[in-house]
Short mmCIF file of C-alpha atoms and ligand atoms in Angstrom, two decimals:
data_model
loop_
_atom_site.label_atom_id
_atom_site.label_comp_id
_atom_site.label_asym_id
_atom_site.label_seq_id
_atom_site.Cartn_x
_atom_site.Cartn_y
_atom_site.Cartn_z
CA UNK A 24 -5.00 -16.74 5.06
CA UNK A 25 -3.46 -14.07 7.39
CA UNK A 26 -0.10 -13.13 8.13
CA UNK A 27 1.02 -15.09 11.58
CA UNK A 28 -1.58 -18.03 10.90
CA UNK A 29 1.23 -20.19 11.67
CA UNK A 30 4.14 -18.72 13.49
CA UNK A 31 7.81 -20.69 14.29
CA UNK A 32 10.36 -18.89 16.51
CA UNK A 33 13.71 -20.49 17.02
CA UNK A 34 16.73 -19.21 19.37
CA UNK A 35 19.45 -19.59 16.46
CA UNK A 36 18.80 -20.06 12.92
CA UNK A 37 21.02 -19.67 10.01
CA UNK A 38 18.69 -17.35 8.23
CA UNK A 39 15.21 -16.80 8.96
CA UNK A 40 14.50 -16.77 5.03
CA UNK A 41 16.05 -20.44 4.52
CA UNK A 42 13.64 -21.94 6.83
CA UNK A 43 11.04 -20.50 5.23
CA UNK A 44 11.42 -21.15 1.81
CA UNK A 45 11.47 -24.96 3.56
CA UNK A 46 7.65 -24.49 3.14
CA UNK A 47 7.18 -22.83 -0.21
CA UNK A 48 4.68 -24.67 -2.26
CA UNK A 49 2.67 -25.73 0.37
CA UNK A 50 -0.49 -23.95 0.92
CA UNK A 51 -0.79 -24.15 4.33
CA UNK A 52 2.18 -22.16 4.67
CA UNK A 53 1.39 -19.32 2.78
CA UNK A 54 1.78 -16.68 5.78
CA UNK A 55 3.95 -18.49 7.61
CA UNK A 56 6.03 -16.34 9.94
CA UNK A 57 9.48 -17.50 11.09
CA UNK A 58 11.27 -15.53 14.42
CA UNK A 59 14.65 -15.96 15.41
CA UNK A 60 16.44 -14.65 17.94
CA UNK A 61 19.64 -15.14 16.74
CA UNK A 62 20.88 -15.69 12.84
CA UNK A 63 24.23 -16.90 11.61
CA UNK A 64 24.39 -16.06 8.16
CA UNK A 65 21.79 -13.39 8.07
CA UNK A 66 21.50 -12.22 5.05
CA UNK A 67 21.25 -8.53 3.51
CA UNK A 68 20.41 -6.83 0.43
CA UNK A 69 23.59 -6.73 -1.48
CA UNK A 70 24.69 -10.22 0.19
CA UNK A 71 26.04 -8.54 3.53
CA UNK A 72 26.07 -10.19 6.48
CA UNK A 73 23.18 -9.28 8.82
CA UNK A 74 24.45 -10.16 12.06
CA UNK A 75 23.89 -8.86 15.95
CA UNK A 76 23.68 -10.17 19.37
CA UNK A 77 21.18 -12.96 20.67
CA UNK A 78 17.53 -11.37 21.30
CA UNK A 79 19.06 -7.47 20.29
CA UNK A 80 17.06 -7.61 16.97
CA UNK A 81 13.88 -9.04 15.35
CA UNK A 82 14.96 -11.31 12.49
CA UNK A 83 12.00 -12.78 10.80
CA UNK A 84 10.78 -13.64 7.36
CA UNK A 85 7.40 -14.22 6.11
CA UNK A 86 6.58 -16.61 3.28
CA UNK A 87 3.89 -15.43 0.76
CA UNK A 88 2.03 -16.70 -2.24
CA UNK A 89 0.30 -13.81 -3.55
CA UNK A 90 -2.14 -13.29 -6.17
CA UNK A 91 -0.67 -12.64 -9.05
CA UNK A 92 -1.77 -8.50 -9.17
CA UNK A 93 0.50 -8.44 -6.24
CA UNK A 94 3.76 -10.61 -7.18
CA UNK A 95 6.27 -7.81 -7.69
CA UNK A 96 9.23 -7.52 -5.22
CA UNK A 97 9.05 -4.07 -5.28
CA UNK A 98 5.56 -3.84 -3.97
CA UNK A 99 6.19 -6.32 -1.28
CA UNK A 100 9.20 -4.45 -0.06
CA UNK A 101 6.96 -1.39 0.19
CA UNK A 102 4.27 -3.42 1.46
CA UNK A 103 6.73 -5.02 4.35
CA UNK A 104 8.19 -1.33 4.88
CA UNK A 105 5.07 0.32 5.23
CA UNK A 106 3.86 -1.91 7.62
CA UNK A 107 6.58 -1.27 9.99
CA UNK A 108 6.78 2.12 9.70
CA UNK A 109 2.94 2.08 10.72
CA UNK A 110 3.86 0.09 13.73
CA UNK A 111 6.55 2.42 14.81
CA UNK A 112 4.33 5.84 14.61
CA UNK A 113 1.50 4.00 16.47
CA UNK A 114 3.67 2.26 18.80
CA UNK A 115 6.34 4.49 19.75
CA UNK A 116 4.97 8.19 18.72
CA UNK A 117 7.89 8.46 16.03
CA UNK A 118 8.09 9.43 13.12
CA UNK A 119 10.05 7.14 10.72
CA UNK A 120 10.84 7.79 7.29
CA UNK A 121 10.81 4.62 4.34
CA UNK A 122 13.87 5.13 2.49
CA UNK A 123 14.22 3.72 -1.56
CA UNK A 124 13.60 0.80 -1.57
CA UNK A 125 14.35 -1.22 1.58
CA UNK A 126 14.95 0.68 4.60
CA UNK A 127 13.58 1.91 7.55
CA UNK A 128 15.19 4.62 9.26
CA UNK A 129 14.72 7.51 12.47
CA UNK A 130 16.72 10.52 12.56
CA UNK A 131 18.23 9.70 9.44
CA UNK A 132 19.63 6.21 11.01
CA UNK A 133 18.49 2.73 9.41
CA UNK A 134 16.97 0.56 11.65
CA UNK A 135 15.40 -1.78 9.85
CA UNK A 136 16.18 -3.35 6.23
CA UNK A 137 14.17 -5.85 4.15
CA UNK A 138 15.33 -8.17 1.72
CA UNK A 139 12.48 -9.92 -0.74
CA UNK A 140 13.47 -13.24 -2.43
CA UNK A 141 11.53 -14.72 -5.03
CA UNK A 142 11.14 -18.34 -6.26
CA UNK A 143 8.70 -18.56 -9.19
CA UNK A 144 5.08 -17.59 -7.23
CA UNK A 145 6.73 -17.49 -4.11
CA UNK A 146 8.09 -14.74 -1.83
CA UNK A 147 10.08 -14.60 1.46
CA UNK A 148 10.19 -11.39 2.78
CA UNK A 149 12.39 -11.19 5.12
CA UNK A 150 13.06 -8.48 8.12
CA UNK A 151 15.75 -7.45 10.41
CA UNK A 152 14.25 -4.83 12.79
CA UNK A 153 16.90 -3.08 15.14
CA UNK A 154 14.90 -3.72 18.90
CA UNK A 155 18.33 -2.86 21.19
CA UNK A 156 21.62 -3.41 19.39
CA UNK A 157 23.94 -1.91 21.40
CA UNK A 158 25.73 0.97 20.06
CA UNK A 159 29.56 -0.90 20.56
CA UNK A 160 27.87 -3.40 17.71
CA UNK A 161 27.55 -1.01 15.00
CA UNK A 162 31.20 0.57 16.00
CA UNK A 163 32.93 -2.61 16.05
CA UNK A 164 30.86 -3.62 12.54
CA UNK A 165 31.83 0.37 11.03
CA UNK A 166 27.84 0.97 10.86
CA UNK A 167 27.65 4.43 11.86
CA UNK A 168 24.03 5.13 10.03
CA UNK A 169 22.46 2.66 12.37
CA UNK A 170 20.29 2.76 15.39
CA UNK A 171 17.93 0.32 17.17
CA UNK A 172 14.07 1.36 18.36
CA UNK A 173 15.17 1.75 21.90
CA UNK A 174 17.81 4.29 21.04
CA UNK A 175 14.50 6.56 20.54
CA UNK A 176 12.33 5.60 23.55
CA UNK A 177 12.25 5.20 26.90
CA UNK A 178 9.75 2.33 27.79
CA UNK A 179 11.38 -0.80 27.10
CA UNK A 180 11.09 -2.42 23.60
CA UNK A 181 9.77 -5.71 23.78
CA UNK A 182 10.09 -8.28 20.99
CA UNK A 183 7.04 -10.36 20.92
CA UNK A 184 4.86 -6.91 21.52
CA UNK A 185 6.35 -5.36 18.50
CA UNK A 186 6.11 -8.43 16.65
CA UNK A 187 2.49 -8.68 17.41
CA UNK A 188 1.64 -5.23 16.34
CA UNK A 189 3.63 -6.07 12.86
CA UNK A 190 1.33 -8.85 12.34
CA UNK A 191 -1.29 -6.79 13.07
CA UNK A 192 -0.28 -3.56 10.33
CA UNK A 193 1.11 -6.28 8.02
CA UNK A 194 -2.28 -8.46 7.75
CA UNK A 195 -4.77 -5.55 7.37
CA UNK A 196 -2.82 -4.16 4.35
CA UNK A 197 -1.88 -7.73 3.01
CA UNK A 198 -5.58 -8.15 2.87
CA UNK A 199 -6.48 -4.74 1.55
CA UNK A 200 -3.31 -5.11 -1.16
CA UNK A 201 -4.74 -8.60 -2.46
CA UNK A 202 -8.25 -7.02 -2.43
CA UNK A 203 -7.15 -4.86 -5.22
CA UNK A 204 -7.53 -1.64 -3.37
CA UNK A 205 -3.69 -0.50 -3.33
CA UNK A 206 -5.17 3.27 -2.21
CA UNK A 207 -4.51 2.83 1.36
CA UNK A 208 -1.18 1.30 0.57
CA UNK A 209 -0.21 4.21 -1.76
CA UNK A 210 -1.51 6.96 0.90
CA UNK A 211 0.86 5.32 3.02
CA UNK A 212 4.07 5.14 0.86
CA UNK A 213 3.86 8.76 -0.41
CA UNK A 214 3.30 9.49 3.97
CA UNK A 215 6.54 7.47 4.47
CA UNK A 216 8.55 8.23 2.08
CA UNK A 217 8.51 11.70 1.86
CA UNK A 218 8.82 11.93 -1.80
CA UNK A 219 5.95 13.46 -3.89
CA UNK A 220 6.79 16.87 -4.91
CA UNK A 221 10.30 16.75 -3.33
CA UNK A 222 13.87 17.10 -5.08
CA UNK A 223 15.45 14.06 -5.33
CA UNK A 224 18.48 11.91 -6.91
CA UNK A 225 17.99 9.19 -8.45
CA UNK A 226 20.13 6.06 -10.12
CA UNK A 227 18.69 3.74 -12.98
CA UNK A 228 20.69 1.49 -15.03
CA UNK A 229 23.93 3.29 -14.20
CA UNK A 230 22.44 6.46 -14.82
CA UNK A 231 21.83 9.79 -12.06
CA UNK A 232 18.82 11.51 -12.56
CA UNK A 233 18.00 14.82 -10.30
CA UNK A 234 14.67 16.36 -10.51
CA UNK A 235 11.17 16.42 -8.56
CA UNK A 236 9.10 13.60 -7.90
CA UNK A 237 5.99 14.76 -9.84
CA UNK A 238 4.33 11.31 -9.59
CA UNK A 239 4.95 8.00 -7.55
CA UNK A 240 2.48 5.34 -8.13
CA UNK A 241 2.95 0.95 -8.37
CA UNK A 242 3.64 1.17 -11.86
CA UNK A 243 5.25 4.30 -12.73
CA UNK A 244 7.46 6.92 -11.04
CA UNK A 245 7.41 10.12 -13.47
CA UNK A 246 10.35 12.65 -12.57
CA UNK A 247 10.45 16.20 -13.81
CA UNK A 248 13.61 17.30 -15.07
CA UNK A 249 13.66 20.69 -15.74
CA UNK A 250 10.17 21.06 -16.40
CA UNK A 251 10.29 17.88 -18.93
CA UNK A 252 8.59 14.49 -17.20
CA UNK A 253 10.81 11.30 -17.84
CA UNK A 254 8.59 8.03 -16.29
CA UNK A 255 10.47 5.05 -15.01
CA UNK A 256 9.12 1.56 -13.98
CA UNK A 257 9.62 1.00 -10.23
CA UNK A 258 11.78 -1.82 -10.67
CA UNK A 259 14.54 -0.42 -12.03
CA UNK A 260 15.19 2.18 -10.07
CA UNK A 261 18.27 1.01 -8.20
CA UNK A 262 18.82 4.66 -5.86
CA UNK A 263 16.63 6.90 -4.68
CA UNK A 264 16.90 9.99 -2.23
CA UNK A 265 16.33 13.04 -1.12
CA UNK A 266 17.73 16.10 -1.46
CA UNK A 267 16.50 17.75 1.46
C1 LIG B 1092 19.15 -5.03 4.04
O1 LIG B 1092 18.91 -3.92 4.52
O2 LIG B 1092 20.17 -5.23 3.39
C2 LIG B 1092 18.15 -6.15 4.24
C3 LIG B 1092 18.40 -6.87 5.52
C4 LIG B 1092 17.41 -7.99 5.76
C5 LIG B 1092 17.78 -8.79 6.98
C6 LIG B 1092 16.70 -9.75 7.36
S1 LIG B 1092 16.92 -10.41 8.98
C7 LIG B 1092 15.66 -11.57 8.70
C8 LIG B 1092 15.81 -12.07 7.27
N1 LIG B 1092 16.75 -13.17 7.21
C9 LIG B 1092 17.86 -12.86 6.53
O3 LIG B 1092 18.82 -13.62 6.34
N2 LIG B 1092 17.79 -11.59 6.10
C10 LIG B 1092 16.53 -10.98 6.46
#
């Protein structure tokens, strides 16, 4: 399978994830990618609404039945991330930085956010990719750490071209990811995200942690706190950010 195989692209949707988790459990789905150009009741990560204008965004959600070495949300959301941070440094000639866990963002403003819903083996992942919101949006919404790709560039953004080039980034490391070789992947994340090495704050179950990431890998993130290393599982780290 590849990411695209099968493609559907609406003009108004309520959420690009609902209609795709229409075709979870079939087969023949599995890399289905669903476009719309407008959403109703978007959805976000901590059940916000993820709303703009018709055709100012790229809503879409992919549905995914991955092996079962790669059915962890947290990996996917990397996975998604990654992939469109790849697009936007070979695209645009920027440099975009993955924030913990979801988030894309340039110049320190978010535009792009993934949310990953599971159902047993299944995934949606779904992504809202800032293409030309314009900047009245995010006033009248009280977003202020927002900003679309076109705020950055000059040459027009178009949709279909930057979904095509996601398809592209997202396939190759899909296929590398559910190969088993997560290298690639991981070169990527620790390129993205900034993090190994750095000072950082951190929030897991409740709790604030401060030290330096000493290690980040799928399984593991070990922090050291005052020259004593304190290891965490991925999954439950809820916050995560620089301090620099
Ligand atoms: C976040 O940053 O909170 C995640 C936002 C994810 C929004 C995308 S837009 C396409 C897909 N459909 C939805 O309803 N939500 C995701």
């Amino acid at each position: 399978m590849h990411i695209g195989d099968k493609q559907l692209h609406f003009e108004q949707v309520t959420s690009t994830n609902d209609i795709a988790w229409q075709y979870a459990g079939d087969e023949e789905s599995n890399g289905l990618v669903v476009v719309a150009d407008e959403q109703l009741t978007g959805r976000g990560r901590r059940g916000d609404a993820w709303l703009s204008p018709p055709g100012s965004a790229l809503y879409l959600s992919m549905l995914l039945h991955p092996d079962v070495s790669c059915r962890h949300p947290v990996m996917l959301t990397i996975w998604a991330g990654l992939g469109v941070c790849s697009m936007i440094e070979k695209k645009l000639s920027l440099k975009p930085l993955l924030k913990w866990p979801n988030d894309v963002l340039i110049a320190g403003k978010k535009v792009c956010g993934i949310l990953v819903e599971q159902r047993q083996q299944w995934f949606v992942v779904g992504v809202g990719l800032n293409l030309a919101i314009p900047v009245q949006h995010f006033q009248g919404a009280g977003i202020h750490q927002a900003a679309s790709l076109q705020d950055f560039v000059d040459v027009p953004v178009n949709q279909l071209e930057v979904l095509d080039e996601l398809k592209i980034e997202w396939d190759q490391l899909y296929t590398e990811m559910m190969s088993g070789n997560k290298n690639h992947l991981l070169e990527l994340w620790h390129e993205y995200s900034g993090l190994p090495g750095k000072a950082v704050q951190m929030e897991v179950a409740g709790k604030g942690w401060s030290g330096t990431i000493h290690q980040l890998n799928w399984d593991e993130i070990v922090l050291e706190v005052e020259g004593n290393l304190f290891t965490f599982q991925p999954q439950t780290v809820a916050k995560l950010r620089l301090l620099t």
